[in-house]
mmCIF file of C-alpha atoms in Angstrom:
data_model
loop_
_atom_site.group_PDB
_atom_site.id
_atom_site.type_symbol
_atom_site.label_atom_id
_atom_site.label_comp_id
_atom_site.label_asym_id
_atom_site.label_seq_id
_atom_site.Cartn_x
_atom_site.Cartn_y
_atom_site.Cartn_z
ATOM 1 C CA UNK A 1 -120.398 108.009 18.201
ATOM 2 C CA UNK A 2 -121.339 108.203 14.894
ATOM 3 C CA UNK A 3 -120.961 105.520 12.798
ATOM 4 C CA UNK A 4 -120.033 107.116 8.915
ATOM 5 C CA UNK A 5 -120.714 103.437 6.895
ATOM 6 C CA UNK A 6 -124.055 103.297 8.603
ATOM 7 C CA UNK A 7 -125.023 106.973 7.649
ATOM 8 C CA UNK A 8 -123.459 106.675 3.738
ATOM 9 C CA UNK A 9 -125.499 103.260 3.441
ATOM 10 C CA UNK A 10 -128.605 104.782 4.846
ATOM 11 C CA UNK A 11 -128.237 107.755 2.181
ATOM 12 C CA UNK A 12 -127.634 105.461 -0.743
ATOM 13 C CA UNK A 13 -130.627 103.091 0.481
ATOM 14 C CA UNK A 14 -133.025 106.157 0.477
ATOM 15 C CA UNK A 15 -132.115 107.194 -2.776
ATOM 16 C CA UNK A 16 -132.407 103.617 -3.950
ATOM 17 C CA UNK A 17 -135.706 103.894 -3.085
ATOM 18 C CA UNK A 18 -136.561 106.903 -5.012
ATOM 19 C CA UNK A 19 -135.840 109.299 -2.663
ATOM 20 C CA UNK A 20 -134.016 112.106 -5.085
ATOM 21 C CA UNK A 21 -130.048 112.870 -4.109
ATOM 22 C CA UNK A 22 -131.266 116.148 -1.872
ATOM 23 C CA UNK A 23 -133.685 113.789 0.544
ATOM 24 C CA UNK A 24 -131.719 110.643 0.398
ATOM 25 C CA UNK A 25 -128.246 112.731 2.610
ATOM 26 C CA UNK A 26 -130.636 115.461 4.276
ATOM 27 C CA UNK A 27 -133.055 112.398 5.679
ATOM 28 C CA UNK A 28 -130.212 110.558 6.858
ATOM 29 C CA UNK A 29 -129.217 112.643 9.683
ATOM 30 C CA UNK A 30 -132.795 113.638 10.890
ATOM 31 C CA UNK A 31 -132.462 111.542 14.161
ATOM 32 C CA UNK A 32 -129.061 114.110 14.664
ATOM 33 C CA UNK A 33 -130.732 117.095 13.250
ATOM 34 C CA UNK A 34 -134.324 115.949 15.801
ATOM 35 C CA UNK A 35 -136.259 116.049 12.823
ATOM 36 C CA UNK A 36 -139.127 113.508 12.117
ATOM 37 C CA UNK A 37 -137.597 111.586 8.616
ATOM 38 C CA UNK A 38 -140.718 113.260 6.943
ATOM 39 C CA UNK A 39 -140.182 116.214 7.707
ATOM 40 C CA UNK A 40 -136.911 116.024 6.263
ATOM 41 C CA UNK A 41 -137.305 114.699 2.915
ATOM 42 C CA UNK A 42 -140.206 116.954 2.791
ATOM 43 C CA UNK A 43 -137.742 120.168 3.819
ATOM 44 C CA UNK A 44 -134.887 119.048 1.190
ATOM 45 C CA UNK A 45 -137.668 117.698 -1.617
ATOM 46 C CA UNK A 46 -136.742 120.327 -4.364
ATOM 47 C CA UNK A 47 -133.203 120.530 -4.229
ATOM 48 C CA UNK A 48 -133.171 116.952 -6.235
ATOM 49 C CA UNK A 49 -131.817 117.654 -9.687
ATOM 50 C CA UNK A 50 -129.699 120.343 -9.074
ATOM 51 C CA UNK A 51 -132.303 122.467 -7.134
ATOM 52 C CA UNK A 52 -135.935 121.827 -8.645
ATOM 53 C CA UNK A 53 -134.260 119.681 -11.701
ATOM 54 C CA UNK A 54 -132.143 123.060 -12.943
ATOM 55 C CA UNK A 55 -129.209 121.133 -12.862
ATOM 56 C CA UNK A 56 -127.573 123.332 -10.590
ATOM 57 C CA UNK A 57 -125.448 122.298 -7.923
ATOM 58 C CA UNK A 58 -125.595 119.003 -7.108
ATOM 59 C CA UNK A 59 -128.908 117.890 -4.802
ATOM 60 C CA UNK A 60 -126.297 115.715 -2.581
ATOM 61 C CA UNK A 61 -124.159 118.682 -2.121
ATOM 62 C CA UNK A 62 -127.144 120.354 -1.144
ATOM 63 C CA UNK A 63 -128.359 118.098 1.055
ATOM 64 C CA UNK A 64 -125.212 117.940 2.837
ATOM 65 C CA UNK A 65 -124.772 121.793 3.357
ATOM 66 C CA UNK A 66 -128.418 122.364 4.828
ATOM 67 C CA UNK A 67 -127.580 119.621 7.384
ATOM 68 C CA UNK A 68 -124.572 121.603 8.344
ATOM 69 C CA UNK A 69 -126.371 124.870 8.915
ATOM 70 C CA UNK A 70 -128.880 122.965 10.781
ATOM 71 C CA UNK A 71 -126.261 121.352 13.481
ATOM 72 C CA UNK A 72 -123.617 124.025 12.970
ATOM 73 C CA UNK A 73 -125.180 126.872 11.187
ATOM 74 C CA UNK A 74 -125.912 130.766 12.952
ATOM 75 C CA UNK A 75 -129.451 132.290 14.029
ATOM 76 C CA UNK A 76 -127.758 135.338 15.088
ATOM 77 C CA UNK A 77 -127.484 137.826 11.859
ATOM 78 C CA UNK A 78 -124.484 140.304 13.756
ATOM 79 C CA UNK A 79 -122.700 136.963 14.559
ATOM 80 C CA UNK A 80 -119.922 137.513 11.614
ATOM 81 C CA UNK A 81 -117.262 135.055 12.799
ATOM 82 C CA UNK A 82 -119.885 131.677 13.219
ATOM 83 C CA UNK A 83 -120.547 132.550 9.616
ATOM 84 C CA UNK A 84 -117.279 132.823 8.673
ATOM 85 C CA UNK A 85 -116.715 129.306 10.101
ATOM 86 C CA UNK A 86 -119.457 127.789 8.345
ATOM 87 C CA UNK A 87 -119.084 129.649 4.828
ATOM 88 C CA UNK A 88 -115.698 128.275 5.004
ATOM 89 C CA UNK A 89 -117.026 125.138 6.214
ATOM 90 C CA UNK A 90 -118.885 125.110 3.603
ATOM 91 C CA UNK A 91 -116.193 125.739 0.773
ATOM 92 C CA UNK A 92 -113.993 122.733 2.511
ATOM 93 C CA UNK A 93 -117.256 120.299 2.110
ATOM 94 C CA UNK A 94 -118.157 120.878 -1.575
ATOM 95 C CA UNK A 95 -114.641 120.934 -2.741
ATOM 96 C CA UNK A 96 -113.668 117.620 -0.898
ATOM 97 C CA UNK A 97 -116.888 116.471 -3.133
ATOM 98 C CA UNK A 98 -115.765 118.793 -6.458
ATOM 99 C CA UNK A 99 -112.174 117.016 -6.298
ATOM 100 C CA UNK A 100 -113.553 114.009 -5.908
ATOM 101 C CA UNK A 101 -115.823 113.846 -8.576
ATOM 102 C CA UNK A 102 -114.695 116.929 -10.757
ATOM 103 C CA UNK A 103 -117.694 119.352 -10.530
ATOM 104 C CA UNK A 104 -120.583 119.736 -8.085
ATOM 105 C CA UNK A 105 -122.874 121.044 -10.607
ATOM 106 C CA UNK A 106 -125.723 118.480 -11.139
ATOM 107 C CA UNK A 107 -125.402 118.913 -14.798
ATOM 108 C CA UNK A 108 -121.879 118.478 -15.378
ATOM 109 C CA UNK A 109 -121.951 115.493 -13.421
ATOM 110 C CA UNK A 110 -124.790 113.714 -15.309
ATOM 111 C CA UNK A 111 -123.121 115.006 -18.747
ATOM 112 C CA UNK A 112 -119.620 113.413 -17.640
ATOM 113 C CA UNK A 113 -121.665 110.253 -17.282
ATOM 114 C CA UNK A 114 -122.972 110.522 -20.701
ATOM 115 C CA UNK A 115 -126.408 111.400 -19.455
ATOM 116 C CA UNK A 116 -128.278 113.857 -21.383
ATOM 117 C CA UNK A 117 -129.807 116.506 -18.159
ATOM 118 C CA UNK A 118 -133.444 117.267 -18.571
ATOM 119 C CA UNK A 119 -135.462 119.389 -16.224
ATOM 120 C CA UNK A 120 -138.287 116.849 -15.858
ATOM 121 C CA UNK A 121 -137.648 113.843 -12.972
ATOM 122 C CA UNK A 122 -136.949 110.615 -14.686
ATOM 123 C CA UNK A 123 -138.660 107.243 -13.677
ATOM 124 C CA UNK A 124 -137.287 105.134 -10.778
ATOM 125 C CA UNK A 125 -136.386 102.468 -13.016
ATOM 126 C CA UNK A 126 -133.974 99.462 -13.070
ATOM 127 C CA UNK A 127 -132.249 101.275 -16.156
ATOM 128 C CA UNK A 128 -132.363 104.444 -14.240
ATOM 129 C CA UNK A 129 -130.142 103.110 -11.271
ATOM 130 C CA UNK A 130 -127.529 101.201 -13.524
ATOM 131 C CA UNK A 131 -127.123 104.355 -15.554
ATOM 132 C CA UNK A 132 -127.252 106.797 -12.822
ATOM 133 C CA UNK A 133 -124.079 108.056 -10.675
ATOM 134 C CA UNK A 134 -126.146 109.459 -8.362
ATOM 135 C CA UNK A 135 -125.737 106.710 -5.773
ATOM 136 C CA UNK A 136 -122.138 107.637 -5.621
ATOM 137 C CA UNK A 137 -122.350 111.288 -4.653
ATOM 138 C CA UNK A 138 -125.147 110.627 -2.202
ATOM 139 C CA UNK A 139 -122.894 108.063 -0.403
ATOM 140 C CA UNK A 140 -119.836 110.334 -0.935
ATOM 141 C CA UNK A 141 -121.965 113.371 0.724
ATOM 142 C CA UNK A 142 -123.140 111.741 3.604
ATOM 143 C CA UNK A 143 -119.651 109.999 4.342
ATOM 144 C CA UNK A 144 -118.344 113.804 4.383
ATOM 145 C CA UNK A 145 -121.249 114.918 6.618
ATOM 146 C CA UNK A 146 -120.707 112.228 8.792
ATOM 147 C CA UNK A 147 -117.004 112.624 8.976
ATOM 148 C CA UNK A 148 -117.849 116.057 9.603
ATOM 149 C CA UNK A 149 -120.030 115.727 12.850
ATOM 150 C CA UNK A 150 -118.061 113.158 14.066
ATOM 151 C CA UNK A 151 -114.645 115.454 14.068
ATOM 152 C CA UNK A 152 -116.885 117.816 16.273
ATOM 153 C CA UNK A 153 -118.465 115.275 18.634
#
């Protein structure tokens, strides 16, 4: 079975170290997902900041939602009602996180936080993680994902 603390503490110890938000939930289900842990941070690598640092939708959020298509996602194009499910999926996922926290866009999140967004990654500093929320929604994302896989095991 899946154990959820273990999965949300191995997201928020990636990201402590310097993993972005994107990497930190993606990387820890690559053991479920049979992916080497490279290969996964290097698959989710520019989703941190909000997709490339655009301050889109949150890189956790993102993170989260490729590992569902890769264990529950559709390879089948004609296959309507599988991506139905996971669209919906989906939705349910990102607005347990947007309720939670208020938003999922990277942006509003940082701004709510008083942090000014900028495009360019900042520097893995001690300032960085006291300021930063980000530990939050990468441990909130990967509880959900793991929550998630477990109420299909």
């Amino acid at each position: 079975m899946l154990d959820i603390e273990q999965k949300e503490a191995l997201a928020r110890s990636l990201f402590l170290q310097g993993y972005n938000c994107a990497q930190s939930v993606f990387a820890a289900f690559a053991e479920e997902m049979g992916l080497e842990q490279k290969q996964a941070l290097r698959l989710a690598s520019a989703l941190g900041g909000g997709m490339g640092g655009m301050r889109g939708v949150c890189g956790a959020v993102s993170g989260m939602l490729l590992v569902l298509g890769m264990l529950k996602g559709y390879d089948q194009p004609g296959n309507h009602e599988n991506k139905k499910r996971l669209y919906a999926k989906a939705r349910e996922m990102a607005e347990a996180f947007g309720g939670k926290f208020g938003t999922i866009n990277c942006g509003e999140l940082l701004s709510g936080a008083g942090i000014q967004p900028k495009a360019e990654p900042s520097d893995r500093t001690a300032a960085y993680y006291r300021e930063r929320p980000c530990a939050r929604y990468v441990a909130a994302c990967a509880r959900l994902t793991a929550e998630e896989l477990q109420k299909s095991a």
